Amino acid sequence: MATPHNTANMGDIAETVLLPGDPLRAKYIAETYLEDVLQFNAVRNMFGYTGTYNGKRISVMGTGMGCASIGIYSYELIHFYGVKNLIRIGSCGAIQEHVKLGDIVMAMGACTDTNYAHQYKLSGSFSATASFDLLLRAQQMAEKKGYSYVVGNVVSSDVFYDESEEWKEWKKMGVLASEMESFALYCNAARAGANALAIFTVSDSLVSGEGMSAMERQTGFARMMEVALEAACN
Ligand code: HPA
């Protein structure tokens, strides 16, 4: 049963899906880390693949940027394809001094400046949180490998070019980093009883203005992938 954005049939997609923002990242992950890969989607070039990792069936699909985009893809994965575990892998901008380029950020919670949760008609604000099980597995893997990581809140913003520097207000609340998708993912998972986690490589720092080199990005990405695959496949 296809959706307007996904031509996969029921059964084509694994119960656990890795979700990079960039569809070409999804292709790279499928080619680099998975075996026996089949592509299930190319609508809008939002590539999706299913394969195996250490014998376990796993899928990977792009989400696009922003809560609106990941909101659509993750909703369909959960409601139309029976996906149970959704792990976003992305990059983020640090908004605290102690969060360094190349660190892994694990989003225990996601704040937002978006209206995504208005659809639920709640009488207050919703605390969007990660699956504790997925988070614990990711944290244990990062600890075991000795990777530098931080666990806490992120802010999923609609705004990448933040002219009014609102990140400085989130910084005062102890929020670790800015990105654009986790809140919608966590809301969709919570609403449907699915499990979600978002982890990131810190690719730039809004505090210091530094950014990663191409080489640093590659190394950081590989570390994050090890952590994500461990969380996904155990
Ligand atoms: N803001 C939002 N998303 C990001 C950033 C940022 O600074 N860096 C990497 N992804």
mmCIF file of C-alpha atoms and ligand atoms in Angstrom:
data_model
loop_
_atom_site.group_PDB
_atom_site.id
_atom_site.type_symbol
_atom_site.label_atom_id
_atom_site.label_comp_id
_atom_site.label_asym_id
_atom_site.label_seq_id
_atom_site.Cartn_x
_atom_site.Cartn_y
_atom_site.Cartn_z
ATOM 1 C CA MET A 1 0.000 0.000 0.000
ATOM 2 C CA ALA A 2 1.752 3.113 -1.215
ATOM 3 C CA THR A 3 1.411 6.586 0.292
ATOM 4 C CA PRO A 4 1.724 9.890 -1.606
ATOM 5 C CA HIS A 5 5.398 10.004 -0.567
ATOM 6 C CA ASN A 6 6.462 6.372 -0.408
ATOM 7 C CA THR A 7 5.957 3.569 -2.939
ATOM 8 C CA ALA A 8 6.979 0.757 -0.588
ATOM 9 C CA ASN A 9 4.609 -2.124 -0.036
ATOM 10 C CA MET A 10 3.749 -3.315 3.463
ATOM 11 C CA GLY A 11 6.559 -5.611 4.508
ATOM 12 C CA ASP A 12 9.233 -3.836 2.453
ATOM 13 C CA ILE A 13 10.391 -1.785 5.417
ATOM 14 C CA ALA A 14 12.015 -3.211 8.558
ATOM 15 C CA GLU A 15 10.633 -2.555 12.050
ATOM 16 C CA THR A 16 13.714 -0.450 12.761
ATOM 17 C CA VAL A 17 14.634 2.485 10.523
ATOM 18 C CA LEU A 18 17.610 4.828 10.570
ATOM 19 C CA LEU A 19 16.683 8.334 9.470
ATOM 20 C CA PRO A 20 19.335 10.696 8.113
ATOM 21 C CA GLY A 21 18.091 14.035 6.783
ATOM 22 C CA ASP A 22 19.884 13.664 3.466
ATOM 23 C CA PRO A 23 18.574 10.933 1.128
ATOM 24 C CA LEU A 24 22.057 10.521 -0.385
ATOM 25 C CA ARG A 25 23.266 9.804 3.142
ATOM 26 C CA ALA A 26 20.652 7.042 3.283
ATOM 27 C CA LYS A 27 22.071 5.630 0.037
ATOM 28 C CA TYR A 28 25.622 5.839 1.379
ATOM 29 C CA ILE A 29 24.624 4.082 4.617
ATOM 30 C CA ALA A 30 22.837 1.309 2.724
ATOM 31 C CA GLU A 31 25.845 0.784 0.444
ATOM 32 C CA THR A 32 28.454 1.009 3.213
ATOM 33 C CA TYR A 33 26.902 -0.690 6.215
ATOM 34 C CA LEU A 34 24.102 -2.998 5.011
ATOM 35 C CA GLU A 35 24.015 -6.275 3.096
ATOM 36 C CA ASP A 36 21.386 -7.664 0.712
ATOM 37 C CA VAL A 37 20.023 -4.180 0.105
ATOM 38 C CA LEU A 38 16.754 -3.445 -1.702
ATOM 39 C CA GLN A 39 15.612 0.085 -2.473
ATOM 40 C CA PHE A 40 11.957 0.693 -1.534
ATOM 41 C CA ASN A 41 11.458 4.359 -2.330
ATOM 42 C CA ALA A 42 12.549 7.090 -4.713
ATOM 43 C CA VAL A 43 9.532 9.430 -4.657
ATOM 44 C CA ARG A 44 10.896 13.014 -4.520
ATOM 45 C CA ASN A 45 14.338 11.380 -4.416
ATOM 46 C CA MET A 46 13.662 10.548 -0.762
ATOM 47 C CA PHE A 47 15.559 7.285 -1.052
ATOM 48 C CA GLY A 48 14.779 4.389 1.258
ATOM 49 C CA TYR A 49 16.513 1.000 1.534
ATOM 50 C CA THR A 50 16.139 -2.219 3.488
ATOM 51 C CA GLY A 51 19.000 -4.601 4.154
ATOM 52 C CA THR A 52 20.640 -6.486 6.970
ATOM 53 C CA TYR A 53 23.264 -5.530 9.530
ATOM 54 C CA ASN A 54 24.864 -8.424 11.443
ATOM 55 C CA GLY A 55 21.986 -10.540 10.204
ATOM 56 C CA LYS A 56 19.287 -8.193 11.505
ATOM 57 C CA ARG A 57 16.844 -6.570 9.093
ATOM 58 C CA ILE A 58 17.068 -2.803 9.143
ATOM 59 C CA SER A 59 15.964 0.066 6.894
ATOM 60 C CA VAL A 60 17.359 3.505 6.218
ATOM 61 C CA MET A 61 15.503 6.420 4.665
ATOM 62 C CA GLY A 62 16.000 10.159 4.220
ATOM 63 C CA THR A 63 13.651 12.569 5.996
ATOM 64 C CA GLY A 64 14.397 15.952 4.464
ATOM 65 C CA MET A 65 14.861 18.999 6.666
ATOM 66 C CA GLY A 66 12.540 20.386 9.311
ATOM 67 C CA CYS A 67 9.699 19.088 11.456
ATOM 68 C CA ALA A 68 7.187 19.286 8.603
ATOM 69 C CA SER A 69 9.228 16.970 6.413
ATOM 70 C CA ILE A 70 10.283 14.391 9.005
ATOM 71 C CA GLY A 71 6.738 14.628 10.369
ATOM 72 C CA ILE A 72 5.333 13.260 7.112
ATOM 73 C CA TYR A 73 7.880 10.499 6.538
ATOM 74 C CA SER A 74 7.958 9.244 10.105
ATOM 75 C CA TYR A 75 4.155 9.302 10.395
ATOM 76 C CA GLU A 76 3.845 7.162 7.299
ATOM 77 C CA LEU A 77 6.565 4.757 8.444
ATOM 78 C CA ILE A 78 4.778 4.215 11.746
ATOM 79 C CA HIS A 79 1.147 4.209 10.618
ATOM 80 C CA PHE A 80 1.317 2.668 7.133
ATOM 81 C CA TYR A 81 4.391 0.460 7.347
ATOM 82 C CA GLY A 82 4.359 -0.757 10.954
ATOM 83 C CA VAL A 83 7.742 0.718 11.880
ATOM 84 C CA LYS A 84 8.414 0.455 15.626
ATOM 85 C CA ASN A 85 11.888 1.916 16.158
ATOM 86 C CA LEU A 86 12.981 5.170 14.508
ATOM 87 C CA ILE A 87 16.497 6.479 14.969
ATOM 88 C CA ARG A 88 17.366 9.866 13.566
ATOM 89 C CA ILE A 89 21.036 10.394 12.750
ATOM 90 C CA GLY A 90 22.007 13.928 11.929
ATOM 91 C CA SER A 91 24.164 16.911 12.576
ATOM 92 C CA CYS A 92 23.566 19.749 15.007
ATOM 93 C CA GLY A 93 24.947 23.098 16.050
ATOM 94 C CA ALA A 94 26.268 23.284 19.620
ATOM 95 C CA ILE A 95 24.850 26.071 21.770
ATOM 96 C CA GLN A 96 26.888 25.362 24.935
ATOM 97 C CA GLU A 97 30.612 25.932 25.376
ATOM 98 C CA HIS A 98 31.203 22.398 26.693
ATOM 99 C CA VAL A 99 29.637 20.777 23.600
ATOM 100 C CA LYS A 100 32.520 20.435 21.146
ATOM 101 C CA LEU A 101 32.814 19.826 17.423
ATOM 102 C CA GLY A 102 32.722 16.083 16.748
ATOM 103 C CA ASP A 103 30.960 15.231 20.018
ATOM 104 C CA ILE A 104 27.953 12.941 19.811
ATOM 105 C CA VAL A 105 24.772 14.558 21.135
ATOM 106 C CA MET A 106 21.964 12.227 22.258
ATOM 107 C CA ALA A 107 18.619 13.966 22.493
ATOM 108 C CA MET A 108 17.035 12.783 25.734
ATOM 109 C CA GLY A 109 14.486 15.529 25.095
ATOM 110 C CA ALA A 110 13.565 17.881 22.271
ATOM 111 C CA CYS A 111 12.234 21.420 22.725
ATOM 112 C CA THR A 112 10.850 23.355 19.799
ATOM 113 C CA ASP A 113 9.880 26.719 18.385
ATOM 114 C CA THR A 114 7.540 24.994 15.909
ATOM 115 C CA ASN A 115 3.778 24.545 16.122
ATOM 116 C CA TYR A 116 4.021 20.823 15.479
ATOM 117 C CA ALA A 117 2.305 19.754 18.725
ATOM 118 C CA HIS A 118 -0.667 22.101 18.267
ATOM 119 C CA GLN A 119 -2.407 19.307 16.372
ATOM 120 C CA TYR A 120 -2.850 17.386 19.644
ATOM 121 C CA LYS A 121 -4.833 20.181 21.339
ATOM 122 C CA LEU A 122 -3.007 19.782 24.645
ATOM 123 C CA SER A 123 -3.695 22.335 27.343
ATOM 124 C CA GLY A 124 0.023 22.831 28.011
ATOM 125 C CA SER A 125 3.392 22.154 26.429
ATOM 126 C CA PHE A 126 4.473 18.604 25.639
ATOM 127 C CA SER A 127 7.880 17.313 26.750
ATOM 128 C CA ALA A 128 9.071 15.306 23.762
ATOM 129 C CA THR A 129 11.425 12.558 24.923
ATOM 130 C CA ALA A 130 13.515 9.741 23.507
ATOM 131 C CA SER A 131 12.830 6.061 24.064
ATOM 132 C CA PHE A 132 14.748 5.237 27.234
ATOM 133 C CA ASP A 133 15.732 1.788 25.901
ATOM 134 C CA LEU A 134 17.177 3.161 22.664
ATOM 135 C CA LEU A 135 18.910 5.990 24.494
ATOM 136 C CA LEU A 136 20.426 3.611 27.040
ATOM 137 C CA ARG A 137 21.804 1.347 24.309
ATOM 138 C CA ALA A 138 23.298 4.273 22.430
ATOM 139 C CA GLN A 139 24.812 5.691 25.605
ATOM 140 C CA GLN A 140 26.311 2.326 26.584
ATOM 141 C CA MET A 141 27.872 1.932 23.142
ATOM 142 C CA ALA A 142 29.389 5.419 23.190
ATOM 143 C CA GLU A 143 30.720 4.761 26.692
ATOM 144 C CA LYS A 144 32.192 1.395 25.680
ATOM 145 C CA LYS A 145 33.912 2.904 22.659
ATOM 146 C CA GLY A 146 35.211 5.875 24.638
ATOM 147 C CA TYR A 147 33.557 8.387 22.329
ATOM 148 C CA SER A 148 32.944 11.897 23.568
ATOM 149 C CA TYR A 149 29.182 12.318 24.012
ATOM 150 C CA VAL A 150 26.607 14.412 25.820
ATOM 151 C CA VAL A 151 23.016 13.523 26.695
ATOM 152 C CA GLY A 152 20.303 16.117 27.228
ATOM 153 C CA ASN A 153 17.925 18.518 25.553
ATOM 154 C CA VAL A 154 18.109 19.790 21.993
ATOM 155 C CA VAL A 155 15.931 22.390 20.304
ATOM 156 C CA SER A 156 14.226 21.496 17.033
ATOM 157 C CA SER A 157 13.932 24.830 15.283
ATOM 158 C CA ASP A 158 12.147 25.921 12.122
ATOM 159 C CA VAL A 159 14.912 28.428 11.561
ATOM 160 C CA PHE A 160 18.415 27.593 10.378
ATOM 161 C CA TYR A 161 19.402 31.221 9.651
ATOM 162 C CA ASP A 162 18.546 32.520 13.107
ATOM 163 C CA GLU A 163 18.706 36.311 12.630
ATOM 164 C CA SER A 164 17.334 37.089 16.077
ATOM 165 C CA GLU A 165 19.740 34.615 17.742
ATOM 166 C CA GLU A 166 16.999 32.876 19.693
ATOM 167 C CA TRP A 167 19.422 30.041 20.381
ATOM 168 C CA LYS A 168 20.864 32.255 23.127
ATOM 169 C CA GLU A 169 17.588 31.936 25.055
ATOM 170 C CA TRP A 170 17.548 28.130 24.685
ATOM 171 C CA LYS A 171 21.167 28.125 25.843
ATOM 172 C CA LYS A 172 20.054 29.687 29.132
ATOM 173 C CA MET A 173 17.761 26.656 29.642
ATOM 174 C CA GLY A 174 20.720 24.292 29.360
ATOM 175 C CA VAL A 175 19.753 23.083 25.906
ATOM 176 C CA LEU A 176 22.792 21.456 24.291
ATOM 177 C CA ALA A 177 22.333 21.963 20.577
ATOM 178 C CA SER A 178 20.123 23.199 17.780
ATOM 179 C CA GLU A 179 18.779 21.019 14.970
ATOM 180 C CA MET A 180 15.504 20.858 13.075
ATOM 181 C CA GLU A 181 13.657 17.520 13.246
ATOM 182 C CA SER A 182 13.684 15.617 16.544
ATOM 183 C CA PHE A 183 10.615 17.192 18.140
ATOM 184 C CA ALA A 184 8.274 16.046 15.362
ATOM 185 C CA LEU A 185 9.821 12.579 15.356
ATOM 186 C CA TYR A 186 9.394 12.218 19.127
ATOM 187 C CA CYS A 187 5.800 13.494 18.960
ATOM 188 C CA ASN A 188 4.821 11.059 16.217
ATOM 189 C CA ALA A 189 6.430 8.173 18.101
ATOM 190 C CA ALA A 190 4.786 9.141 21.399
ATOM 191 C CA ARG A 191 1.359 9.494 19.823
ATOM 192 C CA ALA A 192 1.585 6.055 18.216
ATOM 193 C CA GLY A 193 3.427 4.142 20.945
ATOM 194 C CA ALA A 194 6.581 3.740 18.839
ATOM 195 C CA ASN A 195 10.184 4.206 19.992
ATOM 196 C CA ALA A 196 12.350 7.068 18.790
ATOM 197 C CA LEU A 197 15.836 8.388 19.363
ATOM 198 C CA ALA A 198 17.805 11.193 17.756
ATOM 199 C CA ILE A 199 21.583 11.330 17.874
ATOM 200 C CA PHE A 200 23.873 13.832 16.212
ATOM 201 C CA THR A 201 27.399 14.740 15.395
ATOM 202 C CA VAL A 202 28.185 18.312 16.369
ATOM 203 C CA SER A 203 29.095 19.785 12.980
ATOM 204 C CA ASP A 204 29.311 23.401 14.072
ATOM 205 C CA SER A 205 29.146 25.601 17.119
ATOM 206 C CA LEU A 206 26.910 28.641 17.316
ATOM 207 C CA VAL A 207 28.875 29.710 20.396
ATOM 208 C CA SER A 208 32.356 29.722 18.853
ATOM 209 C CA GLY A 209 31.384 30.042 15.190
ATOM 210 C CA GLU A 210 33.600 27.055 14.277
ATOM 211 C CA GLY A 211 32.615 24.336 11.804
ATOM 212 C CA MET A 212 33.995 20.888 11.036
ATOM 213 C CA SER A 213 36.275 20.182 8.107
ATOM 214 C CA ALA A 214 35.194 17.594 5.534
ATOM 215 C CA MET A 215 37.577 15.042 7.101
ATOM 216 C CA GLU A 216 36.265 15.686 10.613
ATOM 217 C CA ARG A 217 32.701 15.295 9.358
ATOM 218 C CA GLN A 218 33.507 11.857 7.958
ATOM 219 C CA THR A 219 35.138 10.616 11.182
ATOM 220 C CA GLY A 220 32.353 12.042 13.315
ATOM 221 C CA PHE A 221 29.759 10.459 11.080
ATOM 222 C CA ALA A 222 31.383 7.019 11.339
ATOM 223 C CA ARG A 223 31.380 7.182 15.160
ATOM 224 C CA MET A 224 27.725 8.190 15.232
ATOM 225 C CA MET A 225 26.864 5.331 12.854
ATOM 226 C CA GLU A 226 28.481 2.752 15.131
ATOM 227 C CA VAL A 227 26.416 4.045 18.024
ATOM 228 C CA ALA A 228 23.209 4.175 15.986
ATOM 229 C CA LEU A 229 23.633 0.674 14.548
ATOM 230 C CA GLU A 230 24.296 -0.707 18.008
ATOM 231 C CA ALA A 231 21.156 0.964 19.358
ATOM 232 C CA ALA A 232 19.201 -0.296 16.344
ATOM 233 C CA CYS A 233 20.403 -3.887 16.279
ATOM 234 C CA ASN A 234 20.559 -5.013 19.904
HETATM 235 N N1 HPA B 1 20.968 24.633 13.318
HETATM 236 C C1 HPA B 1 20.116 23.727 12.871
HETATM 237 N N2 HPA B 1 20.469 22.582 12.359
HETATM 238 C C2 HPA B 1 21.787 22.324 12.272
HETATM 239 C C3 HPA B 1 22.721 23.219 12.708
HETATM 240 C C4 HPA B 1 22.285 24.439 13.257
HETATM 241 O O1 HPA B 1 23.070 25.272 13.674
HETATM 242 N N3 HPA B 1 23.938 22.678 12.481
HETATM 243 C C5 HPA B 1 23.731 21.480 11.913
HETATM 244 N N4 HPA B 1 22.423 21.249 11.789
#
